[in-house]
Structures are given as structure tokens and as C-alpha cells.
Coordinates of C-alpha atoms in Angstrom, one line a residue:
M1 CA 20.8 -3.0 -36.7
N2 CA 19.9 -0.5 -34.1
L3 CA 16.4 -1.0 -32.8
P4 CA 14.2 1.9 -32.0
F5 CA 13.5 2.6 -28.3
L6 CA 9.7 2.0 -28.2
F7 CA 7.4 2.4 -25.1
D8 CA 4.0 0.7 -25.2
T9 CA 2.3 2.9 -22.5
H10 CA -0.9 0.8 -22.5
T11 CA -1.2 -3.0 -22.9
H12 CA -3.1 -5.9 -21.5
L13 CA -0.6 -8.7 -21.7
D14 CA -2.2 -10.6 -18.9
S15 CA -5.3 -11.1 -21.0
Y16 CA -6.6 -14.7 -21.6
K17 CA -6.0 -13.9 -25.4
F18 CA -2.3 -14.3 -24.6
D19 CA -2.4 -17.4 -22.5
E20 CA -1.2 -19.8 -25.2
D21 CA 1.8 -17.7 -26.3
R22 CA 2.4 -14.8 -23.7
E23 CA 6.3 -15.5 -23.6
A24 CA 6.5 -15.5 -27.4
V25 CA 4.5 -12.2 -27.6
I26 CA 6.8 -10.5 -25.1
E27 CA 9.8 -11.7 -27.1
R28 CA 8.4 -10.4 -30.4
A29 CA 7.8 -7.0 -28.6
R30 CA 11.4 -7.0 -27.5
A31 CA 12.7 -7.9 -30.9
A32 CA 10.7 -5.0 -32.4
G33 CA 12.5 -2.6 -30.0
V34 CA 9.8 -2.3 -27.3
Q35 CA 11.8 -1.8 -24.2
L36 CA 9.2 -0.5 -21.7
M37 CA 5.6 -1.4 -21.2
V38 CA 2.8 -0.4 -18.8
N39 CA 0.3 -3.2 -18.2
I40 CA -3.2 -2.2 -17.0
G41 CA -4.9 -3.9 -14.1
F42 CA -8.5 -2.7 -14.1
D43 CA -10.5 -4.9 -11.9
R44 CA -10.5 -7.7 -9.3
E45 CA -9.3 -10.3 -11.7
T46 CA -6.7 -8.3 -13.7
I47 CA -4.9 -6.3 -11.0
P48 CA -3.3 -9.5 -9.5
T49 CA -2.3 -10.8 -13.0
T50 CA -0.9 -7.3 -13.8
M51 CA 1.2 -7.2 -10.6
A52 CA 2.6 -10.6 -11.4
L53 CA 3.7 -9.6 -14.8
A54 CA 5.4 -6.5 -13.5
E55 CA 7.1 -8.4 -10.8
K56 CA 8.3 -11.0 -13.3
Y57 CA 9.8 -8.7 -16.0
D58 CA 11.9 -5.7 -15.1
F59 CA 10.8 -3.8 -18.3
I60 CA 7.1 -4.2 -17.5
Y61 CA 5.4 -1.7 -15.1
A62 CA 1.8 -1.7 -13.7
A63 CA -1.1 0.7 -13.6
V64 CA -3.9 -0.4 -11.3
G65 CA -7.4 1.0 -11.0
W66 CA -11.1 0.3 -11.6
H67 CA -12.5 0.4 -15.1
P68 CA -15.7 2.4 -15.5
V69 CA -17.5 -0.6 -17.1
E70 CA -16.7 -2.5 -13.8
S71 CA -17.5 0.3 -11.5
I72 CA -20.8 -1.3 -10.4
H73 CA -18.7 -4.1 -8.7
M74 CA -16.2 -1.9 -6.9
K75 CA -16.4 -2.1 -3.1
P76 CA -14.9 0.4 -0.7
E77 CA -12.1 -2.1 0.3
D78 CA -11.1 -2.3 -3.3
L79 CA -10.1 1.3 -3.2
G80 CA -8.1 0.6 -0.1
W81 CA -6.4 -2.3 -2.1
I82 CA -5.5 0.1 -4.9
E83 CA -4.1 2.6 -2.4
A84 CA -1.9 -0.2 -0.9
L85 CA -0.7 -1.3 -4.1
C86 CA 0.5 2.2 -5.0
N87 CA 3.3 1.7 -2.4
H88 CA 4.7 -1.1 -4.8
E89 CA 7.8 0.1 -6.7
K90 CA 6.5 -1.1 -10.0
V91 CA 3.2 0.6 -9.8
V92 CA 3.4 3.8 -11.8
A93 CA -0.2 5.0 -12.2
I94 CA -3.8 4.6 -11.3
G95 CA -5.9 3.4 -14.1
E96 CA -7.5 2.8 -16.4
I97 CA -10.3 4.8 -14.8
G98 CA -12.9 7.1 -16.4
L99 CA -16.3 6.9 -18.0
D100 CA -17.7 4.6 -20.6
Y101 CA -21.2 5.6 -21.9
H102 CA -21.1 3.1 -24.6
W103 CA -21.5 -0.2 -22.6
D104 CA -24.6 0.1 -20.4
T105 CA -23.3 -2.0 -17.5
S106 CA -22.7 0.4 -14.8
P107 CA -25.1 3.5 -14.1
K108 CA -23.6 6.8 -15.0
E109 CA -23.8 8.1 -11.4
V110 CA -21.9 5.0 -10.1
Q111 CA -19.3 5.5 -12.8
Q112 CA -18.9 9.2 -11.9
R113 CA -18.6 8.5 -8.2
V114 CA -15.9 5.7 -8.7
F115 CA -14.0 8.0 -11.1
R116 CA -14.0 10.8 -8.6
E117 CA -12.9 8.6 -5.8
Q118 CA -9.9 7.4 -7.9
I119 CA -8.8 10.9 -8.8
Q120 CA -8.9 11.8 -5.2
L121 CA -6.8 8.9 -4.4
A122 CA -4.4 9.6 -7.1
R123 CA -3.9 13.1 -5.6
K124 CA -3.5 11.6 -2.2
V125 CA -0.7 9.2 -3.3
G126 CA 0.8 11.4 -5.9
K127 CA 0.4 9.1 -8.9
P128 CA -0.7 10.0 -12.5
I129 CA -3.9 8.7 -13.8
V130 CA -4.7 6.7 -17.1
I131 CA -8.1 7.8 -18.5
H132 CA -10.6 5.6 -20.4
N133 CA -13.1 7.8 -22.2
R134 CA -15.8 6.4 -24.4
D135 CA -18.6 8.6 -25.5
A136 CA -18.2 10.8 -22.4
H137 CA -16.0 13.7 -23.4
E138 CA -17.8 16.5 -21.6
D139 CA -18.3 14.7 -18.3
I140 CA -14.6 13.5 -18.3
V141 CA -13.3 16.9 -18.8
R142 CA -15.8 18.5 -16.2
I143 CA -15.0 15.9 -13.6
L144 CA -11.2 16.1 -14.1
Q145 CA -11.5 19.9 -13.7
E146 CA -13.7 19.7 -10.7
E147 CA -11.4 17.2 -8.9
N148 CA -8.2 19.2 -9.8
A149 CA -6.7 16.3 -11.7
A150 CA -4.1 18.7 -13.1
E151 CA -2.3 18.2 -9.8
V152 CA -1.3 14.8 -10.9
G153 CA -1.9 14.7 -14.6
G154 CA -1.6 11.5 -16.6
V155 CA -2.6 10.0 -19.9
M156 CA -5.7 10.3 -22.1
H157 CA -5.5 6.7 -23.3
C158 CA -6.3 5.9 -27.0
F159 CA -7.6 9.5 -27.4
S160 CA -10.7 9.7 -29.6
G161 CA -11.9 13.2 -28.9
S162 CA -11.8 16.6 -30.8
W163 CA -8.8 18.9 -30.7
E164 CA -10.9 21.2 -28.4
T165 CA -11.2 18.3 -25.9
A166 CA -7.5 17.6 -26.3
K167 CA -6.6 21.1 -25.6
L168 CA -8.6 21.1 -22.4
C169 CA -6.7 17.9 -21.3
L170 CA -3.3 19.4 -22.2
D171 CA -4.2 22.4 -20.0
M172 CA -4.7 20.0 -17.1
N173 CA -1.2 18.4 -17.4
F174 CA -2.2 15.3 -19.4
Y175 CA -0.4 13.5 -22.3
I176 CA -2.3 12.5 -25.2
S177 CA -1.9 8.8 -26.3
F178 CA -2.7 7.3 -29.7
G179 CA -3.0 3.7 -30.7
G180 CA -4.0 1.6 -33.7
P181 CA -6.9 3.8 -34.9
V182 CA -4.4 6.5 -36.2
T183 CA -3.2 3.8 -38.7
Y184 CA -6.7 3.4 -40.3
K185 CA -7.4 5.2 -43.5
N186 CA -10.8 6.6 -42.3
A187 CA -9.5 7.9 -39.0
R188 CA -9.5 11.6 -39.9
V189 CA -10.1 13.1 -36.4
P190 CA -7.4 11.2 -34.5
K191 CA -4.8 12.0 -37.2
E192 CA -5.8 15.7 -37.1
V193 CA -5.5 15.8 -33.4
L194 CA -2.2 14.0 -33.4
E195 CA -0.8 16.4 -35.9
R196 CA -1.6 19.3 -33.4
V197 CA -0.5 17.7 -30.1
P198 CA 2.8 19.2 -29.0
M199 CA 5.7 16.8 -29.3
D200 CA 6.4 16.8 -25.6
R201 CA 2.9 15.6 -24.8
L202 CA 2.6 12.8 -27.3
L203 CA 2.4 9.1 -26.3
I204 CA 1.9 5.8 -28.2
E205 CA 0.4 2.6 -27.2
T206 CA -1.3 -0.6 -28.4
D207 CA -4.1 -1.4 -25.9
S208 CA -3.3 -5.0 -27.0
P209 CA -5.1 -7.4 -27.5
Y210 CA -7.5 -4.6 -28.7
L211 CA -7.4 -1.9 -31.5
T212 CA -5.0 -3.7 -33.8
P213 CA -3.3 -1.3 -36.2
H214 CA -3.4 -1.7 -40.0
P215 CA -2.2 -4.0 -41.7
F216 CA -3.3 -6.5 -38.9
R217 CA -6.7 -5.0 -38.2
G218 CA -9.1 -7.7 -37.4
K219 CA -6.6 -9.8 -35.7
R220 CA -5.3 -10.0 -32.1
N221 CA -3.2 -6.9 -31.3
E222 CA 0.2 -7.2 -29.5
S223 CA 2.8 -4.9 -28.1
A224 CA 5.2 -5.3 -31.0
Y225 CA 2.7 -3.6 -33.2
V226 CA 3.3 -0.3 -31.4
A227 CA 6.0 0.2 -34.1
Y228 CA 3.1 0.6 -36.6
V229 CA 1.6 3.4 -34.5
A230 CA 5.0 5.0 -34.2
Q231 CA 5.4 4.9 -38.0
A232 CA 1.9 6.4 -38.5
A233 CA 2.7 9.2 -36.1
A234 CA 6.0 9.8 -37.9
E235 CA 4.2 10.3 -41.2
I236 CA 1.7 12.7 -39.6
K237 CA 4.4 14.6 -37.6
G238 CA 6.9 14.7 -40.5
K239 CA 9.5 13.0 -38.4
T240 CA 11.4 9.8 -38.7
M241 CA 10.0 6.6 -37.0
E242 CA 13.1 6.6 -34.8
E243 CA 12.5 10.2 -33.7
I244 CA 9.0 9.5 -32.8
A245 CA 10.0 6.3 -30.9
Q246 CA 12.6 8.3 -28.9
I247 CA 10.4 11.3 -28.1
T248 CA 7.4 9.3 -27.0
A249 CA 9.6 7.0 -24.9
E250 CA 11.1 10.0 -23.1
N251 CA 7.6 11.5 -22.7
G252 CA 6.5 8.1 -21.2
K253 CA 9.3 7.9 -18.9
K254 CA 8.6 11.4 -17.7
C255 CA 4.9 10.9 -17.3
F256 CA 5.3 7.7 -15.2
G257 CA 8.3 8.8 -13.2
L258 CA 10.7 6.3 -14.8
E259 CA 13.5 8.9 -15.6

């Protein structure tokens, strides 16, 4: 049986939730056809564990950045650390970065400053950016425009905004990525947006161990389940799952410079 070529463009395999069975989780992903992954390091603890995974497995790449929820803890030397890591052959993006107005852990002005600094760094080192956006659509788009993020582009990770927001991001050279929520029966808006996103700008992801797709919702997510996201996207787009897998994998390789 020929497996689909799946690319999980956003996962957190270094999470403590995988400490008991990480090897088995990776093996299940490979058995499901997941041939490339980008693991996300987003703070002082997860950047080293992400780098260790990327160095151990040839099919795992790293994105490094500072999560908006953690932005209150970011020091100037941390930005220098991220810049230095961008010279590593396995680091393909800066992220996840952005704004999160849901969790009240870092003041908005601090989040926005840290977000701008990392966009500026991405332009300096020529890396795409991976965007975390929760309840902050207008400010995300405005800051991306003001900081000329179109110069590097990147990924709108687990996109939850409207088609109008998606269009503005597409105009700035971003790919639109979808995860488990597009498999939920009540997820009308993400499905409508996915239907309209051009095929050459579509990505899929798990965000594991979070945002588990149906029929495993409520349990720990893992990279193997990106196949369920691909299946849902195929049904929405009127394609086969294999076609979606191939197209999104090629898009991911192009986005992250893995061609």
C-alpha cells in the first residue's frame, strides 16, 4: 500500500505530554504517512527540546520564536539567541509568534513589541514566520502590514479568522494552515475559509498535543492524526485525500525552503 506524503507543519512533539511514549508517537506518524514535521519551540524551555528533536530525526525541522503568552518573560538576549539559532541548518522559521488576547498573561503592548521585534528579525535573517493569533485579528494584520512581513511571508497557524482576514494574509505572502477544528461538525467558518483558500496556499497541521481532530476530540492529539485533517480538507475541496496530502506537502516544502 502506498502511503500519502503528509507534512505536519506545526507540532509540539517535545511536550511533556509525550514523555512516556514519544518514540511510539513518532513511529505512528511515520506509519500514517507523515514524512515531514516542523516542531515549534516557543520559549526558554521548549526551544532547546525542539532543537534536540530536529537534530535527532532527519524528517523533523524546527521553528524557534517567542510565544505571545510568554512575551512578558522575553529578555533582549533571548532575541539574540533566536537569531543565532537561525543559522542552524534545521531551523526553517521563526515562530510561533503573534498575539494572544485570550490569555491575560502578557500585556498587549508587550506582546505587540515582542511580535514586532521578531518580524524585524525574520526580515533580517530571511526566514518565514509562523503566526499565533487568538482573538487579535485586526492587530495581527495591522502589525504584519506595518512591519512589511510580506517580505518573508510564512504561515497563519491553525487559522480561525474570517475569509476577509485570510485574504489580507494571502496578500502578504502567507499560507493558511488548518488543523483539527476543520473536522468538527460545528466549525462552519474554518470550513468556509478552507473552501476558498487557493490550493497553492493551503497547509495542514495538528498542533499536537492540542486541537485533536474528530473522532479523537477530547484526547491527546498526535502527528499521525494530520491524516484526518487532510481527509476533511479533501472533502471540502472535492479532492482525494492523496491529492490534498501531496499538494499541502509541496506547499509546506516551498514555504519552509525544503525543496
